[in-house]
Short mmCIF file of C-alpha atoms and ligand atoms in Angstrom, two decimals:
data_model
loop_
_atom_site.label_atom_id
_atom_site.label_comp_id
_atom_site.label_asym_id
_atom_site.label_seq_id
_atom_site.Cartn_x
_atom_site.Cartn_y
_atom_site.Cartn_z
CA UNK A 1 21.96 48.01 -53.33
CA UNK A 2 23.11 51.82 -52.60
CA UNK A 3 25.39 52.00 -49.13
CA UNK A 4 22.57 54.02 -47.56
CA UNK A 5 19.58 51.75 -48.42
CA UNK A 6 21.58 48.83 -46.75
CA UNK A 7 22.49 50.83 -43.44
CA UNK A 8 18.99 51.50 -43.17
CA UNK A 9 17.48 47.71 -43.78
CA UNK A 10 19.94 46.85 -41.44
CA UNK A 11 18.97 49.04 -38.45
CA UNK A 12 15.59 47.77 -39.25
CA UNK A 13 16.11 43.99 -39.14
CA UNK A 14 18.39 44.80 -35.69
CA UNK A 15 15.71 46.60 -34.55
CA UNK A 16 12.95 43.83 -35.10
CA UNK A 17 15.77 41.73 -33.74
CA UNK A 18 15.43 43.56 -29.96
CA UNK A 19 11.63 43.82 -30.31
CA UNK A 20 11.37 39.99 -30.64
CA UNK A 21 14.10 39.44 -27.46
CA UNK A 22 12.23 41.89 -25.78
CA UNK A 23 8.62 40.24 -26.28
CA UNK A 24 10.16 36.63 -25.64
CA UNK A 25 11.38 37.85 -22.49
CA UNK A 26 8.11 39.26 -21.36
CA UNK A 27 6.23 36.34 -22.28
CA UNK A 28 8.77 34.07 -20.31
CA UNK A 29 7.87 36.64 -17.38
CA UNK A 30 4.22 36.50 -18.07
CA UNK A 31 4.56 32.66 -17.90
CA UNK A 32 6.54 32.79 -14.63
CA UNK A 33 3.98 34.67 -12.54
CA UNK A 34 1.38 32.19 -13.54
CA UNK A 35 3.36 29.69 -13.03
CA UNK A 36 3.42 27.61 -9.11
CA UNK A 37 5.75 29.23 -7.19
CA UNK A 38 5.10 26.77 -4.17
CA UNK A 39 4.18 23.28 -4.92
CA UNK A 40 2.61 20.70 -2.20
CA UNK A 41 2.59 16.92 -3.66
CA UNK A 42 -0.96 15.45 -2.10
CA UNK A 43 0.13 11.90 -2.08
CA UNK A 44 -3.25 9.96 -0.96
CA UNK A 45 -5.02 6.97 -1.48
CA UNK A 46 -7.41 7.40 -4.18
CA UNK A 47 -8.48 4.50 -5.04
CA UNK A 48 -8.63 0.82 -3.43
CA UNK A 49 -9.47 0.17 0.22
CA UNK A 50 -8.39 3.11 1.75
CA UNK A 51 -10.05 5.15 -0.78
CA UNK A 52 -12.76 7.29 1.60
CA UNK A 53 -9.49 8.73 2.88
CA UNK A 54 -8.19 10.20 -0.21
CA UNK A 55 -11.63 11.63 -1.19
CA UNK A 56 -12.28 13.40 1.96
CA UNK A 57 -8.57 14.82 2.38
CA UNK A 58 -8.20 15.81 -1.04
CA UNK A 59 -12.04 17.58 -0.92
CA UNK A 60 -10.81 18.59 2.42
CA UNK A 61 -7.41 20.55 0.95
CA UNK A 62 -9.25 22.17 -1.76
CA UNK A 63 -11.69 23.75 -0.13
CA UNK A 64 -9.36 25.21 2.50
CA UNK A 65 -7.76 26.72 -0.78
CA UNK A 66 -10.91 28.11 -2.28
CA UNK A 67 -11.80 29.47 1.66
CA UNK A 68 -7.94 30.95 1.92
CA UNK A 69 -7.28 31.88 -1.85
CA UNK A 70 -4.10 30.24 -3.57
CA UNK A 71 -2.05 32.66 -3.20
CA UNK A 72 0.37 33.19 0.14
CA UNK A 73 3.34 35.16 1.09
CA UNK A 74 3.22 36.48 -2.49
CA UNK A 75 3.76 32.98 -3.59
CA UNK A 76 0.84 31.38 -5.83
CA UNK A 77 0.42 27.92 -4.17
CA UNK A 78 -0.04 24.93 -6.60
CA UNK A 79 -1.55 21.21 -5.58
CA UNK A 80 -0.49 18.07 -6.82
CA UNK A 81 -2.61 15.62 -5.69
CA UNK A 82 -1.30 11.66 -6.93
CA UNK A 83 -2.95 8.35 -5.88
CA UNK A 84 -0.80 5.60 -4.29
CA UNK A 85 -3.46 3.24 -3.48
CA UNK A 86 -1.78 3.33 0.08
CA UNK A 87 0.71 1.18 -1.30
CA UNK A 88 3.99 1.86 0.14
CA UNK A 89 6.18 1.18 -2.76
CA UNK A 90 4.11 3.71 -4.91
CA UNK A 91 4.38 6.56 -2.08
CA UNK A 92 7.77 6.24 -2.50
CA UNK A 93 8.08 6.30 -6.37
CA UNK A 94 5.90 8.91 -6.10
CA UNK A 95 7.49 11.12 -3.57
CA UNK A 96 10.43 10.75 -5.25
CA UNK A 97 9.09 12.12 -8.52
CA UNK A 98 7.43 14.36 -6.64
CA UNK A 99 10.59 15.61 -5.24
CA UNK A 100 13.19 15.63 -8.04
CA UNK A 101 10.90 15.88 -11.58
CA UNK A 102 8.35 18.75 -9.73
CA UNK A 103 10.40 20.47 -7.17
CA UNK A 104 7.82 20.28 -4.93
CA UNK A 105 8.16 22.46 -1.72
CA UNK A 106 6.07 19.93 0.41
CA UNK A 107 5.03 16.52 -0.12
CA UNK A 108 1.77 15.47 1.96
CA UNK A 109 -1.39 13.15 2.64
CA UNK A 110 -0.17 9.70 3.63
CA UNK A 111 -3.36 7.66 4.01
CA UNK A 112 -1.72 4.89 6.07
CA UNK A 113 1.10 3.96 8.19
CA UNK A 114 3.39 2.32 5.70
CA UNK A 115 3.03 5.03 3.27
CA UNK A 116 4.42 7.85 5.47
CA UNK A 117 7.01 5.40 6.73
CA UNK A 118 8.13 5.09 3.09
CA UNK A 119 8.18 8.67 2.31
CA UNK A 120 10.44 9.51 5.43
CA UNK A 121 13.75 9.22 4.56
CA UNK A 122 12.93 11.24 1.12
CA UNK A 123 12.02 13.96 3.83
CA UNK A 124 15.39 14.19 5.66
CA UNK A 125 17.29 13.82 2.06
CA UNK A 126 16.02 16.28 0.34
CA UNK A 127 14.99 18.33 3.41
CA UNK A 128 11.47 18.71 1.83
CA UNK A 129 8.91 18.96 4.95
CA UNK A 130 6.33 15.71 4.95
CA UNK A 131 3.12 16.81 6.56
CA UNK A 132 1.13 13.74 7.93
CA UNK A 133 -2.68 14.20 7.79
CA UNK A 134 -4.05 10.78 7.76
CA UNK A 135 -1.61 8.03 10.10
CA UNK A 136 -1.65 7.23 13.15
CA UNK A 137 1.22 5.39 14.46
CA UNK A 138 3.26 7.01 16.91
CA UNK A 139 7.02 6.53 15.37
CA UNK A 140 5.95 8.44 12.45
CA UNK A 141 7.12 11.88 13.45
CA UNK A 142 10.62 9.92 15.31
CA UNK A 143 11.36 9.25 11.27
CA UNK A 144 12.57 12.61 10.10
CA UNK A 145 13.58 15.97 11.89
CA UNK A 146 10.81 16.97 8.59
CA UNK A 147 8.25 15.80 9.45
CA UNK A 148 4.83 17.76 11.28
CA UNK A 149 1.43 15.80 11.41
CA UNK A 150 -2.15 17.24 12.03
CA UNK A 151 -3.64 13.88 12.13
CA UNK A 152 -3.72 12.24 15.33
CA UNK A 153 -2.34 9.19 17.44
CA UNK A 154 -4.28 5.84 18.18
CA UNK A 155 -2.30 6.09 21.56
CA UNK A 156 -4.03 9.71 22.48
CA UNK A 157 -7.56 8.23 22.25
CA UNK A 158 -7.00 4.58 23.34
CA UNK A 159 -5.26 5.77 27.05
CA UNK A 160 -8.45 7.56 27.31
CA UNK A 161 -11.03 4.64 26.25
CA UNK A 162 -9.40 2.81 29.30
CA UNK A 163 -9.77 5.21 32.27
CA UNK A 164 -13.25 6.19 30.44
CA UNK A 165 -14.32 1.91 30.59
CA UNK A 166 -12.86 1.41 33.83
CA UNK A 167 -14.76 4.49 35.97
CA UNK A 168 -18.44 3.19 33.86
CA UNK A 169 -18.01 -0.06 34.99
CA UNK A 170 -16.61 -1.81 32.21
CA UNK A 171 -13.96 -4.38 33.96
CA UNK A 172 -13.67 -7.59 31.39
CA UNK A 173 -12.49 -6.69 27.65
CA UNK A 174 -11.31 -8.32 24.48
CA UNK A 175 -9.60 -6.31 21.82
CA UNK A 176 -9.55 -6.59 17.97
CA UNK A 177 -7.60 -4.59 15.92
CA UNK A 178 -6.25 -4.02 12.22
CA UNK A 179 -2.73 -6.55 11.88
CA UNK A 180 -0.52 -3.49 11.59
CA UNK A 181 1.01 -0.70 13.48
CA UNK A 182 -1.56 1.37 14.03
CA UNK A 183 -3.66 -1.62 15.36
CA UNK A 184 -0.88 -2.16 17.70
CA UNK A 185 -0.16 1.03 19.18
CA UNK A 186 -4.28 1.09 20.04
CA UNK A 187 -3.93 -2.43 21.50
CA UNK A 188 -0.76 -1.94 23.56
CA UNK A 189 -2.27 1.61 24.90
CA UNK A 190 -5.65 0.64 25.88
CA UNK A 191 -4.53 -2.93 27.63
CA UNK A 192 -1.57 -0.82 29.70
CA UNK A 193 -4.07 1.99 30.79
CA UNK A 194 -6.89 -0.66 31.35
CA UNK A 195 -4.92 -2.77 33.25
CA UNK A 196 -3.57 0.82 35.58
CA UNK A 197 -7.11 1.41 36.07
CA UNK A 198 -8.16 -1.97 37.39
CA UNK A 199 -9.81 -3.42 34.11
CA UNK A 200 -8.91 -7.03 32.75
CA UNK A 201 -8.41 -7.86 28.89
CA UNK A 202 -9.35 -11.17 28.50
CA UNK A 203 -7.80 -11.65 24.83
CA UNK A 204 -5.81 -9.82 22.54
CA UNK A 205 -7.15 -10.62 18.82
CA UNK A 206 -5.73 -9.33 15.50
CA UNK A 207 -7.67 -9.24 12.38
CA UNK A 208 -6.01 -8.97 8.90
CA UNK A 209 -5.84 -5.30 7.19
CA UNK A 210 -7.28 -6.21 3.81
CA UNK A 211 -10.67 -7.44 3.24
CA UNK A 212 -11.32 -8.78 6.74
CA UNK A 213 -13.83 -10.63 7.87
CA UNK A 214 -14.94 -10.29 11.59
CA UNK A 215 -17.09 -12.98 11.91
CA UNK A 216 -14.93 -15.48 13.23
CA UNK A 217 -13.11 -12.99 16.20
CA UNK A 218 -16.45 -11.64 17.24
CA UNK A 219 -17.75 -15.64 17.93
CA UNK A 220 -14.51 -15.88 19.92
CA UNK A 221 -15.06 -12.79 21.64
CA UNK A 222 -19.05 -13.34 21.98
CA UNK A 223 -17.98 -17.11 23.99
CA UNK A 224 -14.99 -15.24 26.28
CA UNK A 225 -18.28 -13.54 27.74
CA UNK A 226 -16.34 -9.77 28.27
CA UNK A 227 -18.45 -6.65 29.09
CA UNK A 228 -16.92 -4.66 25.66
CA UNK A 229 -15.49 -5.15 23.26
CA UNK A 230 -12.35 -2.66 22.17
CA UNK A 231 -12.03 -2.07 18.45
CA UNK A 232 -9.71 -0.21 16.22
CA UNK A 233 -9.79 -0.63 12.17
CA UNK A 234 -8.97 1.77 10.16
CA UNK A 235 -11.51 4.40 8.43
CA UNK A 236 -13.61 2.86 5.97
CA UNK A 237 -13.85 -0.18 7.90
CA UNK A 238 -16.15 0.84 10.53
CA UNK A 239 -19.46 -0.46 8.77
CA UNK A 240 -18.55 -4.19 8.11
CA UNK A 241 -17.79 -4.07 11.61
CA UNK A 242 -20.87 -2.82 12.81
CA UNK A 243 -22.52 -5.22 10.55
CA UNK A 244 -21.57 -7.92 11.42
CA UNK A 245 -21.53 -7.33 15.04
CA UNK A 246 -25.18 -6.85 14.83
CA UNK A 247 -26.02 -9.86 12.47
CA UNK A 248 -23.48 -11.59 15.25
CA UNK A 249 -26.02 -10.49 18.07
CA UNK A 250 -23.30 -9.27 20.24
CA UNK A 251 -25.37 -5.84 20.54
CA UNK A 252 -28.29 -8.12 21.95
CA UNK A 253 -25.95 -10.34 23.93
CA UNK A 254 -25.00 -6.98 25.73
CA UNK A 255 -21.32 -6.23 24.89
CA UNK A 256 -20.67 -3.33 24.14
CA UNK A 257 -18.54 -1.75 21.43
CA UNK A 258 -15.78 1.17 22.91
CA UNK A 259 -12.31 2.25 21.32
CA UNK A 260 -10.74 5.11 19.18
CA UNK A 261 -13.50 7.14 17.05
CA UNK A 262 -11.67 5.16 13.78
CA UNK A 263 -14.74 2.50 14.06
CA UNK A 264 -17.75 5.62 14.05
CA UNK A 265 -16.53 7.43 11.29
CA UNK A 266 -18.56 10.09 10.22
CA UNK A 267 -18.15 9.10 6.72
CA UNK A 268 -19.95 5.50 6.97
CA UNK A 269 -22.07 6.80 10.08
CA UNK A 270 -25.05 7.68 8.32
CA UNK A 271 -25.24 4.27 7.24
CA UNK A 272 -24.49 2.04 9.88
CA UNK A 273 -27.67 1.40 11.03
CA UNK A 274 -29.46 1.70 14.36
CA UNK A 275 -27.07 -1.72 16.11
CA UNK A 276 -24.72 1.20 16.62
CA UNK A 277 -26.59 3.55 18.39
CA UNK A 278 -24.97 3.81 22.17
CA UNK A 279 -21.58 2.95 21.35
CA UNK A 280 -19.10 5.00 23.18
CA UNK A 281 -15.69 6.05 21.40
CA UNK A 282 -12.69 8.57 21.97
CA UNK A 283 -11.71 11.24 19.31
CA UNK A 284 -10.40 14.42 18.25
CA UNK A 285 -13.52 14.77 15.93
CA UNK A 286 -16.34 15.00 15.28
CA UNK A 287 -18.84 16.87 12.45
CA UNK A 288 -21.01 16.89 15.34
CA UNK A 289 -18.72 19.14 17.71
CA UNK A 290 -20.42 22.30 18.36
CA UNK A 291 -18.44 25.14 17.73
CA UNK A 292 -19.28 27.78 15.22
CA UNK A 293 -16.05 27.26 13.39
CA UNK A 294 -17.10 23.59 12.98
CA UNK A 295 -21.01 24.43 11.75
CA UNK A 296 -19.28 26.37 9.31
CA UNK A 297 -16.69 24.22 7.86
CA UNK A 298 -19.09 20.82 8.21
CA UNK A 299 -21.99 23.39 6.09
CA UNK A 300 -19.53 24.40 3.49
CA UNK A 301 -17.85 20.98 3.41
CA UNK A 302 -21.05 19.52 3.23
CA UNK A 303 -22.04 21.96 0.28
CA UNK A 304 -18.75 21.36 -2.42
CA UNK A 305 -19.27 17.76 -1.70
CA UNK A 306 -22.79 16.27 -1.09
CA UNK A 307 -20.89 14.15 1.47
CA UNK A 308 -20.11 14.65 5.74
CA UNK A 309 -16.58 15.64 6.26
CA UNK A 310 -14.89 12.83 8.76
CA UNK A 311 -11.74 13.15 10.74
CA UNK A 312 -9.50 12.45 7.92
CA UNK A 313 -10.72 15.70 6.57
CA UNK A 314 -10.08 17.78 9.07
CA UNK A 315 -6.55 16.40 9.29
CA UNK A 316 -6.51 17.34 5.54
CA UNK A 317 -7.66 20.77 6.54
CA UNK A 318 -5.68 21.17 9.18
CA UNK A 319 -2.41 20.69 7.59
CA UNK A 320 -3.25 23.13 4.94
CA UNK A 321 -3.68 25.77 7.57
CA UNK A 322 0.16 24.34 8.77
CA UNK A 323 1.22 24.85 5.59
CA UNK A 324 -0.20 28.39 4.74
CA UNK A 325 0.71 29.83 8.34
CA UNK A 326 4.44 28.44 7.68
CA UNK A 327 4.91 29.98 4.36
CA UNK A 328 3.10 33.29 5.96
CA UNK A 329 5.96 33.20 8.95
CA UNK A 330 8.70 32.50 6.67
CA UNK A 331 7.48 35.71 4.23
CA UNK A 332 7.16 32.91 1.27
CA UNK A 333 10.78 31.31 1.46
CA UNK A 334 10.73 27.88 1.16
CA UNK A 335 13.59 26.52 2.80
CA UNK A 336 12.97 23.04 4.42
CA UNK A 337 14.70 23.86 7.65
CA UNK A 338 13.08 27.25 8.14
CA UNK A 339 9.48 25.96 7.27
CA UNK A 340 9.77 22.85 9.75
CA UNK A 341 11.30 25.95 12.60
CA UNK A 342 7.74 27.56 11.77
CA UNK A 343 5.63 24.69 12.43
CA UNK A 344 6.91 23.88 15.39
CA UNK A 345 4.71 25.20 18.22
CA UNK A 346 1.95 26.82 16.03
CA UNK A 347 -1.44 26.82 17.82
CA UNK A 348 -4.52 27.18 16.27
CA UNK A 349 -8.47 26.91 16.30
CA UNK A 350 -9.26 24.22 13.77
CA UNK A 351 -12.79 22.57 13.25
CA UNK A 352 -11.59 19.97 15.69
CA UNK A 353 -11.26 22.77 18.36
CA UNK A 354 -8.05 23.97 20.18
CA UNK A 355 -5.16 22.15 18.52
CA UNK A 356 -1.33 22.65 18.42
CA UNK A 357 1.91 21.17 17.02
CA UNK A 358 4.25 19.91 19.92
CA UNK A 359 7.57 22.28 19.24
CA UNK A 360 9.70 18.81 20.93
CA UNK A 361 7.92 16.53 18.66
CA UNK A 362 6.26 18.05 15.73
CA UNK A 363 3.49 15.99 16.87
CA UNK A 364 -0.04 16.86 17.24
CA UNK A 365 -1.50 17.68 20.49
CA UNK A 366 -5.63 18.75 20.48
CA UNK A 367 -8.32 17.63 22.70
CA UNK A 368 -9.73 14.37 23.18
CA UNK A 369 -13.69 14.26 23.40
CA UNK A 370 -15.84 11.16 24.83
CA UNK A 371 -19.03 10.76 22.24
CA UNK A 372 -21.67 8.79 22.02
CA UNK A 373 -23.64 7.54 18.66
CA UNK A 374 -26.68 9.17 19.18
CA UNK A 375 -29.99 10.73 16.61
CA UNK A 376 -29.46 13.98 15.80
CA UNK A 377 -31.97 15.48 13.60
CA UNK A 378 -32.89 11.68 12.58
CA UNK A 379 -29.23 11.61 11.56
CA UNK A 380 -26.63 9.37 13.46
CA UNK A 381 -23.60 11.59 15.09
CA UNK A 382 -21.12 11.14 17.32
CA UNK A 383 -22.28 13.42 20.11
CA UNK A 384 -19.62 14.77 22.47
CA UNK A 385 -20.09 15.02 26.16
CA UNK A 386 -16.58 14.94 27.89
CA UNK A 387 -13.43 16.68 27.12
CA UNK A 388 -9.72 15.85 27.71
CA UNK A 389 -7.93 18.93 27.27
CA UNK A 390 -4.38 19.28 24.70
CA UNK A 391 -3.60 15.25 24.75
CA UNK A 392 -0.11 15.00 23.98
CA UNK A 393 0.88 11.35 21.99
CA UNK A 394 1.38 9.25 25.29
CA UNK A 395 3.91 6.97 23.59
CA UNK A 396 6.01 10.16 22.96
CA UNK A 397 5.77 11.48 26.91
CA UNK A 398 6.59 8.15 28.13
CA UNK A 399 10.10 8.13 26.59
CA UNK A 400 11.45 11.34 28.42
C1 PHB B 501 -2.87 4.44 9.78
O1 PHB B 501 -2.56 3.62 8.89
O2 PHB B 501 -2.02 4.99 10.47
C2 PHB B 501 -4.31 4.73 10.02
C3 PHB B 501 -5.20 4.73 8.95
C4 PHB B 501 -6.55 4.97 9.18
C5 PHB B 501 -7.00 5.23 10.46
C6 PHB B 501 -6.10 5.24 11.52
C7 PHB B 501 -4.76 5.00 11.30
O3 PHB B 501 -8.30 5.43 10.69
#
């Protein structure tokens, strides 16, 4: 081949050479952008007992995405949502991977107790924040300087079931909770506030977490005679309860059924039957509450998913919002230390009404509302007709 016609083919075949770098380059770049640039690991029960909580907090974060858009700070927002079974050995396999395989930016959910108590030191060694929306027990947010929860306490509502029972009369009580620490936190709080107020608990009964069967602690709270009885299992639960208190014939023998709004839950409400009509419980939520920002989250809730959004939801929700509003203070950066600093002391109006995150504890504070089951609409609700304003976790005040 001639010396020109050589010089020439070679220009060419360096020039196709750039075009090719160039074009892999902006596809790499095309790929980025569409690619997560903030990841939040939803680790929830999906399936097995606890499953109702998984479905409503999972339905619960999506549509707070499709409502808020998924992109913030610049940052398109991806979400990882992984079932556990509320097994705590799986959280924590699954946090991990969660962690090192997906980089994730936030791991969340937690449908139980154990779970989040697994996941907790994975938060402080990786410094990846762990948002509780679903436990209960007070310790949780004591197990990592990461860790922010929009869920609740069973020690906020159960303090309040006891000065509630004591000033309507209620004086003799047995309590049954779920065998775990949830069920003990409600049990400890209620008997220590009932006994302040003047009330007497006349047994302290534990029922086991999986599968339980009620009958025989209701017969041994139906023959000890009390005027309620105080109840805390864990959503999903509430309607065997209910159940077989009625087929019991406690409801006829006239003792009455109070504790944390667990046992109501607006998920199995609408089919508990009419034994449950009356019963008085204490709770951060209800789909029932009034305000215009609930209406409208309950109607569009209500419309993705053919099913009532409970209180699990709106701690799904909830931490969402925590989430978003972090990333939006920190301008998108995703340092754990920075994120947690944004959290703390963020107040908010959230379905539930006025809620905040303690900047001391990274708990939750929000009010507490006194509801009764009552028809609404031929529907069964839990209708709110007292308020306890910001409730800070008890358990958490009492140690300063
Ligand atoms: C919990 O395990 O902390 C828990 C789960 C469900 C509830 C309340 C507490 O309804």
């Amino acid at each position: 081949m001639p010396a020109c016609c050589s010089s020439i083919q070679g220009e060419i075949m360096q020039r196709t050479r750039t075009v090719a770098i160039l074009a892999a380059v902006a596809a790499a770049f095309a790929l980025g952008s569409a690619q997560a640039q903030v990841k939040i690991g939803l680790i929830l029960p999906m399936t097995g007992q606890q499953a109702s909580t998984g479905k409503q907090i999972s339905a619960a974060a999506r549509l707070y995405m499709q409502q808020h858009g998924d992109t913030v700070a610049g940052k398109k927002i991806e979400l990882i949502v992984k079932d556990d079974g509320a097994v705590p050995d799986n959280t924590k396999r699954i946090a991990q991977e969660l962690i090192v395989n997906d980089k994730v930016n936030f791991i969340a959910g937690f449908g139980v107790t154990p779970a989040a108590l697994a996941a907790a030191p994975l938060a402080t060694q990786s410094k990846v924040p762990l948002i509780v929306m679903a436990a209960g027990t007070s310790i949780i947010t004591e197990r990592s300087p990461y860790i922010a929860r929009t869920s609740f306490t069973l020690a906020q509502s159960s303090t309040i079931v006891a000065d509630w029972a004591a000033k309507d009369g209620i004086k003799k009580v047995v309590t049954l909770v779920s065998d775990y620490a949830p069920g003990a936190d409600a049990q400890k709080s209620f008997t220590e506030a009932f006994a302040k107020a003047g009330g007497q608990v006349l047994a302290e009964l534990k029922v086991p977490l999986a599968a339980p069967d009620f009958a025989p602690f209701l017969q041994r709270a139906r023959d000890a005679s009390p005027d309620a009885i105080f109840i805390f299992v864990p959503s999903g639960q509430g309607g065997t309860f209910m159940k077989q208190y009625a087929e019991r014939g406690l409801d006829k023998a006239g003792i009455r059924v109070i504790g944390p709004g667990d046992v109501t839950d607006d998920d199995l409400l609408p089919n508990m039957g009419d034994a449950v009509l009356g019963t008085v419980t204490v709770h951060h939520y209800s789909a029932a509450h009034p305000s215009p920002m609930n209406k409208a989250f309950v109607a569009a809730f209500e419309n993705a998913n053919k099913f009532r959004p409970n209180f699990m939801a709106v701690g799904g929700y909830d931490g969402m919002h925590l989430i978003y509003e972090a990333l939006k203070k920190t301008s998108g950066g995703t340092d754990g230390d920075a994120l947690i600093g944004a959290m703390k002391g963020m107040k908010w109006e959230s379905p539930r009404g006025p809620m905040s995150i303690d900047p001391e504890t990274r708990d939750v504070i929000h009010n507490e509302y006194v509801r009764k089951v009552e028809k609404v609409g031929g529907q069964l609700y839990n209708v709110e007709f007292a308020t306890f304003e910001a409730v800070k976790d008890p358990v958490k005040a009492q140690k300063k």
